[in-house]
mmCIF file of C-alpha atoms in Angstrom:
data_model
loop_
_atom_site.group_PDB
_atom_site.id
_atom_site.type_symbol
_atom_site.label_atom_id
_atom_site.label_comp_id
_atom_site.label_asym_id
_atom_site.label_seq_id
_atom_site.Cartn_x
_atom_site.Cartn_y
_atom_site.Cartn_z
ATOM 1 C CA UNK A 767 18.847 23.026 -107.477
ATOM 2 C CA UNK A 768 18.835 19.604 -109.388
ATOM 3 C CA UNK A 769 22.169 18.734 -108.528
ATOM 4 C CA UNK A 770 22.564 19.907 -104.667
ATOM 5 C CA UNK A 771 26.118 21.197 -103.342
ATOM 6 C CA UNK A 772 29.071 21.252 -105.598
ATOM 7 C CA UNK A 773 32.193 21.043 -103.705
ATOM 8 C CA UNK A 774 35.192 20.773 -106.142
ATOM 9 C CA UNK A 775 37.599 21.481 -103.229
ATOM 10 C CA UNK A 776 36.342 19.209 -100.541
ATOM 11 C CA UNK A 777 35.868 21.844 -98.268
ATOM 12 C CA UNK A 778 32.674 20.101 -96.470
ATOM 13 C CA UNK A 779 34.949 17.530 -95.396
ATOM 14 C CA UNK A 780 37.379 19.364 -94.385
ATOM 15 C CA UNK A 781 35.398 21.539 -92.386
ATOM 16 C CA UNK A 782 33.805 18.095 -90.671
ATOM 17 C CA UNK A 783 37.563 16.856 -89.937
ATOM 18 C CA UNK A 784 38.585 20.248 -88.545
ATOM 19 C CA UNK A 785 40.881 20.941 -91.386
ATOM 20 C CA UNK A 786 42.626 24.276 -92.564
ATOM 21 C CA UNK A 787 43.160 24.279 -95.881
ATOM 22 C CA UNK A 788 43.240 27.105 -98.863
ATOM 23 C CA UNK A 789 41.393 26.653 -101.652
ATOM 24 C CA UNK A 790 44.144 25.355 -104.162
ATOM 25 C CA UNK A 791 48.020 25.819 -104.273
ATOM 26 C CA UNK A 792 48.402 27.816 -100.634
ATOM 27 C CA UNK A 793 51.564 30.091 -101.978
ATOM 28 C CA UNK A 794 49.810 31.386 -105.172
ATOM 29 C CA UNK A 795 46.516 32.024 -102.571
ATOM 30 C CA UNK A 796 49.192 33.419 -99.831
ATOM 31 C CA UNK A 797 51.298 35.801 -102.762
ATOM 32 C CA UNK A 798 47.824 37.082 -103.699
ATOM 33 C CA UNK A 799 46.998 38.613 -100.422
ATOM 34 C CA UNK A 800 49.660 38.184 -97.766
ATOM 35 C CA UNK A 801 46.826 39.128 -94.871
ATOM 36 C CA UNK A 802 45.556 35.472 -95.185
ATOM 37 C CA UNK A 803 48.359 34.198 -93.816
ATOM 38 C CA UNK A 804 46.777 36.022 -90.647
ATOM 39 C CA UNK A 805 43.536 35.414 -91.233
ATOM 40 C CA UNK A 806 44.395 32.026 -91.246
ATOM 41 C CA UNK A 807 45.704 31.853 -88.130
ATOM 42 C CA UNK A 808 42.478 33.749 -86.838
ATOM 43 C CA UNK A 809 40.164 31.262 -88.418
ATOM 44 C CA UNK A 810 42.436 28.308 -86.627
ATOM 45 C CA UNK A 811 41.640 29.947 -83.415
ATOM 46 C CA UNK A 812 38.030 30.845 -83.790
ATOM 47 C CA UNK A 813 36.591 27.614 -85.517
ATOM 48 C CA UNK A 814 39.333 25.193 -84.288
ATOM 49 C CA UNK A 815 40.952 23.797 -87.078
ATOM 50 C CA UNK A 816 44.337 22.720 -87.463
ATOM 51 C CA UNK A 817 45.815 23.441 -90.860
ATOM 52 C CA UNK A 818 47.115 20.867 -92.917
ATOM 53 C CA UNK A 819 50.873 20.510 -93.741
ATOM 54 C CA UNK A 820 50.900 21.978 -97.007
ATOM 55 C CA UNK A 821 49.280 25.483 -95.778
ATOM 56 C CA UNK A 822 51.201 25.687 -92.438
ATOM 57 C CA UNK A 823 54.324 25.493 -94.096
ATOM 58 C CA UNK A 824 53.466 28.084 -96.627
ATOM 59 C CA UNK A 825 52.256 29.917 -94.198
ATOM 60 C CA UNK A 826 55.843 30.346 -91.844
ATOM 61 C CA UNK A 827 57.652 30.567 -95.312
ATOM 62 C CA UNK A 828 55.963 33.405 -96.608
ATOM 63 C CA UNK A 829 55.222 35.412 -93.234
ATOM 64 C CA UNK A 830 57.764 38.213 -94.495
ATOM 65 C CA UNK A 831 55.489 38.811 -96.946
ATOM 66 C CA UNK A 832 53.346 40.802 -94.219
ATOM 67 C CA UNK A 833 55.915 43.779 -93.767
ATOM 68 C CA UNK A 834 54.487 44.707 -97.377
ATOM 69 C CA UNK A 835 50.632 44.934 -95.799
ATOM 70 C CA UNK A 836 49.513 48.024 -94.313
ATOM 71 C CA UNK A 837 50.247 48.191 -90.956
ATOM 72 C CA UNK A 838 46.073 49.233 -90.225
ATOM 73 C CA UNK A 839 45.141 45.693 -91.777
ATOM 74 C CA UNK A 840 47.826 43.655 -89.895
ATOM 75 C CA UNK A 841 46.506 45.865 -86.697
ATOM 76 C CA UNK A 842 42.854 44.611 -87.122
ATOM 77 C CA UNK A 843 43.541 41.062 -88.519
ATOM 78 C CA UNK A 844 45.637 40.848 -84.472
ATOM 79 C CA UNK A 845 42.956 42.220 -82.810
ATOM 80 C CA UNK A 846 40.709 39.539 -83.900
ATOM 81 C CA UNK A 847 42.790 36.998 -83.517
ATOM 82 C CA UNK A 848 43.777 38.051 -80.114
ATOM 83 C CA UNK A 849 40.444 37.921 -79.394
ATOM 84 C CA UNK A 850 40.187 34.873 -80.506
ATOM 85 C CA UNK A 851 43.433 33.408 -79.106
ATOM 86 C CA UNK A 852 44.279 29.984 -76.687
ATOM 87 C CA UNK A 853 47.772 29.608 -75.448
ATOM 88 C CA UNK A 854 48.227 26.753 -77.481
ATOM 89 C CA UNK A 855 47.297 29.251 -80.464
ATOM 90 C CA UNK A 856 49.562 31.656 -79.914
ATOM 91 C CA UNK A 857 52.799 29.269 -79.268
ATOM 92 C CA UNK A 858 51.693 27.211 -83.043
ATOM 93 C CA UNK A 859 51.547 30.763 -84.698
ATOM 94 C CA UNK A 860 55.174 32.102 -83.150
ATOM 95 C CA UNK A 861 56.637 32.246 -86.237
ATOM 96 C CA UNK A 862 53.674 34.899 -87.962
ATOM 97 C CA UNK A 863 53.620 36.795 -84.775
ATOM 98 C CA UNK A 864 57.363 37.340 -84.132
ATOM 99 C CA UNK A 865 57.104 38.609 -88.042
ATOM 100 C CA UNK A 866 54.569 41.483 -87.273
ATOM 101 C CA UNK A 867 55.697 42.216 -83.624
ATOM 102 C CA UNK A 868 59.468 41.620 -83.850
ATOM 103 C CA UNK A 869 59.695 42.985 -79.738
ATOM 104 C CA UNK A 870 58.324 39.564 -79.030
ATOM 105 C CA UNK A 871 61.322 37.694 -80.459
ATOM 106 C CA UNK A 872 63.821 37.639 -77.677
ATOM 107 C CA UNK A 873 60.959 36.479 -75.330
ATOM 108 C CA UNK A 874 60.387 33.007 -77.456
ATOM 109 C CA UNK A 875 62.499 30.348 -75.500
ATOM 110 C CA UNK A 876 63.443 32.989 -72.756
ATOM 111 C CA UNK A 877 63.845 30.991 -69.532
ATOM 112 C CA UNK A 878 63.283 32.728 -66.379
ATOM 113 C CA UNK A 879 65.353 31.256 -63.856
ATOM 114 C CA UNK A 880 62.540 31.250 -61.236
ATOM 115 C CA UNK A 881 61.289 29.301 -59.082
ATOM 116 C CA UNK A 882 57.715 30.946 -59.349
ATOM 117 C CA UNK A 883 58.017 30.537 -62.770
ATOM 118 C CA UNK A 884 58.273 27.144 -64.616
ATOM 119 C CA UNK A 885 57.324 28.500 -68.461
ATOM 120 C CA UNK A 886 59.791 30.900 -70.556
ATOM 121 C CA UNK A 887 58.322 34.119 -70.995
ATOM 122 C CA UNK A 888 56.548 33.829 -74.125
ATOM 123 C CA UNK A 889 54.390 30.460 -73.032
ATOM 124 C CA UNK A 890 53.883 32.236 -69.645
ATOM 125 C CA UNK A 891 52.871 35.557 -71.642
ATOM 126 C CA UNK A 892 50.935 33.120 -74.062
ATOM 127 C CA UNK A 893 49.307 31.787 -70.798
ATOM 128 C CA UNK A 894 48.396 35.360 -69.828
ATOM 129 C CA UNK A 895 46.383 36.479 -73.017
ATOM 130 C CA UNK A 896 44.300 33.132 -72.681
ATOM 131 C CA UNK A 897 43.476 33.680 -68.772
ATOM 132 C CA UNK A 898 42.031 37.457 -69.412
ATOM 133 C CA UNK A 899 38.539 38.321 -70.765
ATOM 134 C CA UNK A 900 38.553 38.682 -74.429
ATOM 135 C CA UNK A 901 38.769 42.241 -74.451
ATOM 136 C CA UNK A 902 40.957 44.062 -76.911
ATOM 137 C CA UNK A 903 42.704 46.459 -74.162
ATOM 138 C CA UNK A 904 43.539 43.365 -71.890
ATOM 139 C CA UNK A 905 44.370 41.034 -74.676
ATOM 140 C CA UNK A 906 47.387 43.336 -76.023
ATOM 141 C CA UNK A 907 48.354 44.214 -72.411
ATOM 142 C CA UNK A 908 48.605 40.482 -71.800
ATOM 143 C CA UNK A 909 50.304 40.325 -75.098
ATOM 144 C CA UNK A 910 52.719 42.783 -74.359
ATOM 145 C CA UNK A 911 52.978 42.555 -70.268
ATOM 146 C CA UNK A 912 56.535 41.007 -70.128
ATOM 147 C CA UNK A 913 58.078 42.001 -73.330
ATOM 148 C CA UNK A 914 60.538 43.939 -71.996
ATOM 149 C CA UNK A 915 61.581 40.798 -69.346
ATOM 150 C CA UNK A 916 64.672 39.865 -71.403
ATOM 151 C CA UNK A 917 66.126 43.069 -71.530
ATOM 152 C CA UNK A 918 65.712 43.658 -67.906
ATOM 153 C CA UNK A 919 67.158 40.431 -67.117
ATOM 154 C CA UNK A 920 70.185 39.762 -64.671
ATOM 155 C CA UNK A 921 70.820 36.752 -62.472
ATOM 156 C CA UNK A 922 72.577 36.864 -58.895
ATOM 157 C CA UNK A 923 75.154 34.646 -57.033
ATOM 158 C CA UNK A 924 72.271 32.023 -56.769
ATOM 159 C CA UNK A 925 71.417 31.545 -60.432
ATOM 160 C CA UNK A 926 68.253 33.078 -59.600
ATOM 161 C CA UNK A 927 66.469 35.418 -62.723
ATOM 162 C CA UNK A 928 65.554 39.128 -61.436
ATOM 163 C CA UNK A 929 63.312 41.269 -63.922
ATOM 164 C CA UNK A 930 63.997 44.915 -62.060
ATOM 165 C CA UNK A 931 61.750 47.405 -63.960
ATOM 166 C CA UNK A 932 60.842 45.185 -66.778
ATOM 167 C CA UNK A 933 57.242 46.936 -66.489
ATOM 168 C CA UNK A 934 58.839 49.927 -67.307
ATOM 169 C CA UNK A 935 61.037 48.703 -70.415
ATOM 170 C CA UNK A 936 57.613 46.512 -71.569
ATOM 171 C CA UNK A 937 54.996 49.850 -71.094
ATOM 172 C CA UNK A 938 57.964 51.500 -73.781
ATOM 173 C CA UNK A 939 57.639 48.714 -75.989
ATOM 174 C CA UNK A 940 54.229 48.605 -75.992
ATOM 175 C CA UNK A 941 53.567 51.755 -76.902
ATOM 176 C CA UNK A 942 56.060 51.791 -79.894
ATOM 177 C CA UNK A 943 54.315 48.772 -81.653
ATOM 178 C CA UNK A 944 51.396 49.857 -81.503
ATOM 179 C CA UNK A 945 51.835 53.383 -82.658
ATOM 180 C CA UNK A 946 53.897 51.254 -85.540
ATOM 181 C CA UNK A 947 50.669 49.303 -85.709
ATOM 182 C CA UNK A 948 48.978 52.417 -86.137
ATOM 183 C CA UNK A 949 46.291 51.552 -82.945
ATOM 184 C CA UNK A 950 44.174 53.979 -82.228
ATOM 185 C CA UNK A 951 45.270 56.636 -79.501
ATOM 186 C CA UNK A 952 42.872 55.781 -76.550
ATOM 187 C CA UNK A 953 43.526 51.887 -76.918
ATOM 188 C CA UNK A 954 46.912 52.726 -76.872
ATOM 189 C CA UNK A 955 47.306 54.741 -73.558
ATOM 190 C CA UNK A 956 44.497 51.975 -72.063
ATOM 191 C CA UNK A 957 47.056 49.239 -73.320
ATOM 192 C CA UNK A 958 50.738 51.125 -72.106
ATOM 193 C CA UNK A 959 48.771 52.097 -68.302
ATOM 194 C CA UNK A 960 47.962 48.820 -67.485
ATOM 195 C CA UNK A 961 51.021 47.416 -68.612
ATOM 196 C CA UNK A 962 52.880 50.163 -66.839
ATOM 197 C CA UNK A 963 50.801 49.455 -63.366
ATOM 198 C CA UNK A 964 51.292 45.313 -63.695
ATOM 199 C CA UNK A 965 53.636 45.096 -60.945
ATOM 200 C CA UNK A 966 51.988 47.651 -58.570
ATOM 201 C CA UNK A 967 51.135 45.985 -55.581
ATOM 202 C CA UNK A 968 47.445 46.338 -54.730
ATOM 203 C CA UNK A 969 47.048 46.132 -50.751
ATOM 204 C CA UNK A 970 43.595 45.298 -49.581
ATOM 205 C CA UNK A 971 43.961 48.656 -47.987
ATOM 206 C CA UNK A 972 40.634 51.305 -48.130
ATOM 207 C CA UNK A 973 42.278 54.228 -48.157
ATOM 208 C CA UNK A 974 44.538 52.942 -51.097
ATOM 209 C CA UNK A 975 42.306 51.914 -53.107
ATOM 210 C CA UNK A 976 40.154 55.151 -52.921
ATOM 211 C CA UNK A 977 43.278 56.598 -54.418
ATOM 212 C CA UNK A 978 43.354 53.826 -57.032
ATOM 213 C CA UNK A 979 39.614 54.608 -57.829
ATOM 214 C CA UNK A 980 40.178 57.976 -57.550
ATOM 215 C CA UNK A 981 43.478 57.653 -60.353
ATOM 216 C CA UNK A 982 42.361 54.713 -62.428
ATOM 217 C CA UNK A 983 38.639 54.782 -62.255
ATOM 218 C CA UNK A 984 36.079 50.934 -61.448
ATOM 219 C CA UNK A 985 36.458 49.958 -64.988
ATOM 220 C CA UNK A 986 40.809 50.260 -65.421
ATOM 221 C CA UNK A 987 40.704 49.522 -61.706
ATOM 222 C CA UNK A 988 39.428 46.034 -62.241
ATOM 223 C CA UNK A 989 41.128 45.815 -65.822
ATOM 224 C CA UNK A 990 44.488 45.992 -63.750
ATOM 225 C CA UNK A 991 43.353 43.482 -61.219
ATOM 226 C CA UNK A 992 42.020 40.806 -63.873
ATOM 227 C CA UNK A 993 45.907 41.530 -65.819
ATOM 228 C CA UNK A 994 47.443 40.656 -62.417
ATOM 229 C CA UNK A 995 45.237 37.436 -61.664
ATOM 230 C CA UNK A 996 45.985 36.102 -64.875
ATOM 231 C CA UNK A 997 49.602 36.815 -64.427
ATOM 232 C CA UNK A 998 49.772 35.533 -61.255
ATOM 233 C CA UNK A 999 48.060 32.363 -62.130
ATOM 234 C CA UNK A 1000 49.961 31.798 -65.451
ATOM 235 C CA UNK A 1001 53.407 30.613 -64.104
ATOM 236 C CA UNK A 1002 53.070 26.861 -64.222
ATOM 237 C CA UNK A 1003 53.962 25.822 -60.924
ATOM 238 C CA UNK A 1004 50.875 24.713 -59.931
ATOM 239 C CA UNK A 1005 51.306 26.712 -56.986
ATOM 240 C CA UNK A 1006 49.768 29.764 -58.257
ATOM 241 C CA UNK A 1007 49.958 31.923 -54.870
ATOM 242 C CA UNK A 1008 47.690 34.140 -53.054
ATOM 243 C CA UNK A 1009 45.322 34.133 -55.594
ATOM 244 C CA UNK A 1010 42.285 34.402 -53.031
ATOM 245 C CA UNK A 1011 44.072 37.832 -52.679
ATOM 246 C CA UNK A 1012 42.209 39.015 -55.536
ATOM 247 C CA UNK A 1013 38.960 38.250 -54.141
ATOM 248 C CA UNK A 1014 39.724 40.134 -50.900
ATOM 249 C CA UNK A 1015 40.193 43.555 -53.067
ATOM 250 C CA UNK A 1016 37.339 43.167 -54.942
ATOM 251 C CA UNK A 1017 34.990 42.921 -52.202
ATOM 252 C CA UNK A 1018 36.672 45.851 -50.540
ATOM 253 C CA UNK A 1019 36.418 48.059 -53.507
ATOM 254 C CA UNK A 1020 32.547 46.915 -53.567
ATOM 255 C CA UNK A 1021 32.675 48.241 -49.740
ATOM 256 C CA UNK A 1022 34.130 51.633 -50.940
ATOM 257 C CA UNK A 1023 31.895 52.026 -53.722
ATOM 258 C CA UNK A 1024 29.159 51.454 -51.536
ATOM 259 C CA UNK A 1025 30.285 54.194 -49.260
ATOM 260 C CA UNK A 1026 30.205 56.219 -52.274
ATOM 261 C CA UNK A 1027 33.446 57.188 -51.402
ATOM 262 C CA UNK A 1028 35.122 60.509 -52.673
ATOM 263 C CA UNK A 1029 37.675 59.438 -55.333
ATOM 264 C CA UNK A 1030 38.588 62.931 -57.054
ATOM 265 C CA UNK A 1031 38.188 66.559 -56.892
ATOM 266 C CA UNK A 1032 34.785 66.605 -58.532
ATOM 267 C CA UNK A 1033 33.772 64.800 -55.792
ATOM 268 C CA UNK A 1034 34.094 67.601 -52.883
ATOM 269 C CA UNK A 1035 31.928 69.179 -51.251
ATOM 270 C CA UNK A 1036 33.472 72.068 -52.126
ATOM 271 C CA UNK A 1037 34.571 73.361 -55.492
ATOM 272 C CA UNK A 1038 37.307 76.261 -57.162
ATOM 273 C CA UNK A 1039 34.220 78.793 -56.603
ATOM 274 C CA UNK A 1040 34.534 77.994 -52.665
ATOM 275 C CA UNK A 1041 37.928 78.656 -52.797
ATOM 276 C CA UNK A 1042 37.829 81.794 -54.453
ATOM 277 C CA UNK A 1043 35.145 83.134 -52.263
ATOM 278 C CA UNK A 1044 38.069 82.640 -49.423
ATOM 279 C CA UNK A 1045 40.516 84.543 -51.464
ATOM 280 C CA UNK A 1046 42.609 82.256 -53.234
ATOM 281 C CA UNK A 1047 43.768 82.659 -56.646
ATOM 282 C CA UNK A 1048 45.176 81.120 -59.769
ATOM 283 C CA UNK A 1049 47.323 77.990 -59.130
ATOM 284 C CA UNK A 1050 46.632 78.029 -55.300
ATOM 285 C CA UNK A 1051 42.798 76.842 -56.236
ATOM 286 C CA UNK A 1052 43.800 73.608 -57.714
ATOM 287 C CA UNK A 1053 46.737 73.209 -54.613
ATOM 288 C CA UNK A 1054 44.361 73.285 -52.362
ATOM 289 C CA UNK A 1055 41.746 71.291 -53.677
ATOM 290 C CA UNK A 1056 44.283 68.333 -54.277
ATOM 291 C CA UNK A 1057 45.290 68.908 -50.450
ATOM 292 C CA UNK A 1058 41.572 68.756 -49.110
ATOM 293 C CA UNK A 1059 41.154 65.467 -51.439
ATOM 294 C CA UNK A 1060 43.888 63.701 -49.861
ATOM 295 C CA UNK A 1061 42.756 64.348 -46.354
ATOM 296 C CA UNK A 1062 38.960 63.148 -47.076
ATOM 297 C CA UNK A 1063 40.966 59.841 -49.183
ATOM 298 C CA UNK A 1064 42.966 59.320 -45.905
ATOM 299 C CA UNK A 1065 39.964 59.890 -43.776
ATOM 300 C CA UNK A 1066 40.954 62.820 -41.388
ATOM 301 C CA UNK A 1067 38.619 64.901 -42.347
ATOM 302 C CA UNK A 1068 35.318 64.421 -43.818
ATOM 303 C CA UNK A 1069 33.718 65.449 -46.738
ATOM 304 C CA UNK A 1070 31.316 68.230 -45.978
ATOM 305 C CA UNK A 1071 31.455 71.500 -47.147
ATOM 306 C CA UNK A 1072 31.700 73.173 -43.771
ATOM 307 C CA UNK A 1073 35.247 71.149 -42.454
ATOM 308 C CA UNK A 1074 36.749 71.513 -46.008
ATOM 309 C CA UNK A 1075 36.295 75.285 -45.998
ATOM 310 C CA UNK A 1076 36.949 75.268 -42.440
ATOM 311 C CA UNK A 1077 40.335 73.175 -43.424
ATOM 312 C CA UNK A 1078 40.916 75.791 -46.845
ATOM 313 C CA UNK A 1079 40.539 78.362 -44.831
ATOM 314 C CA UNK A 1080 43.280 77.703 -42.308
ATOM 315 C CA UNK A 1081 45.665 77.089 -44.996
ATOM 316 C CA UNK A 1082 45.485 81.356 -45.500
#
């Protein structure tokens, strides 16, 4: 109280100048626990601070040091940084993320051959994770969208880059780091669907986007369409196209949700009871069911109980 702060370490002005630094010799603090190389990244990208030479460097020399720390604590120490995370962010910290998700390697430098694309695919991907919300399920699908781009890659007669099924070969990769990760389960499938689903065309079409509700749900729904604006809008062309395409679907999904539309079997007027009162049995139930569902989704038929028994019925 007499003698006010002490600050042997000049961390008050380094924390006014924006500085990153550890609190002594950065490879004795780094060999203690090998997570703050992480966390220092994390703290770079929350509070802005650019770490000074000495720290940086220990921190890309010793990054192997983080295959000895439990895969749980690298998992959460990512998800906070992702959450975290600018573009700029994740291209200075390449070096600590290629060393806890290796799939990411071939994708630093990767050029695309495009011309919708002017970024390799890890800037573009880096672009991606900045562009959606910060929300854990969209950040590692952003993450993780295109990392299976370089093994999908072929080039025609043109010198033109083709990707053909890269969502595929990415949703694959996905899933295997994060089950290395250890992530939990449900992030996991939320992560692998989305990623899987990236390159599905969504047409401003009512009766396909019922079936989208009725598959995906509102919430993965508009997940998948915030994944695809960013994407779209993350090439570096500066000719980002038919992004007003986006707001198109989601007024029309507001329109179907306002119709309070029927999306899935729970919805029907009818239920497995109604369809054993007609008769049917074991298997046939659920056949049927999925048949009436389709018919209300493509409107030709609506969805009262009298038509869809009516409809069941003739199916006898």
């Amino acid at each position: 109280p007499r003698t006010g702060y002490i600050d042997p370490f000049g961390g008050q002005a380094d924390l006014k100048n924006k500085i990153l630094r550890t609190v002594g010799d950065p490879e004795t603090r780094f060999r203690e626990d090998a997570l703050r190389i992480l966390r220092g990244a994390r703290f770079s990208a929350r509070f802005r601070l650019i770490p000074d030479p000495a720290t940086m460097e220990a921190m890309v020399r010793l990054a192997p040091l983080l295959d000895k720390i439990a895969r749980e604590r690298v998992f959460e120490e990512l998800c906070k940084l992702l959450k975290s995370a600018t573009a700029q962010d994740l291209q200075q910290f390449i070096p600590l993320l290629t060393q806890v998700i290796p799939e990411l390697t071939p994708s630093v430098g990767f050029q695309q051959h495009s011309p919708h694309h002017r970024y390799d695919v890890f800037t573009h991907t880096a672009h991606v994770v900045e562009a959606v919300p910060r929300e854990l399920p969209l950040r590692w699908a952003a993450l993780l969208h295109d990392a299976g781009k370089p093994a999908a890659f072929t080039m025609d007669e043109n010198g033109r880059g083709h990707f053909k099924g890269h969502a595929k070969i990415s949703q694959e990769i996905a899933d295997h780091v994060l089950l290395r990760l250890k992530a939990p389960s449900a992030l996991r499938q939320q992560v692998t669907e989305l990623i899987g689903l990236h390159m599905t065309p969504l047409e401003p079409d009512k009766k396909l986007l019922r079936r989208r509700l009725g598959k995906l749900g509102r919430e993965r729904l508009e997940q998948l369409l915030q994944l695809q604006e960013a994407d779209m809008g993350s090439k570096g062309t500066g000719k980002e196209e038919e992004m007003e395409q986006f707001t198109v679907l989601r007024e029309m999904i507001a329109e179907v949700l306002a119709e309070d539309a029927c999306f899935s079997i729970k919805d029907l007027a009818v239920n497995g009871h109604d369809m054993m009162a007609l008769g049917m049995e074991g298997p046939n139930i659920g056949k049927c069911l999925n048949a009436l569902l389709d018919l209300v989704m493509d409107e030709q038929l609506p969805n009262e109980k009298e038509a869809l028994l009516s409809q069941a019925a003739g199916k006898l």
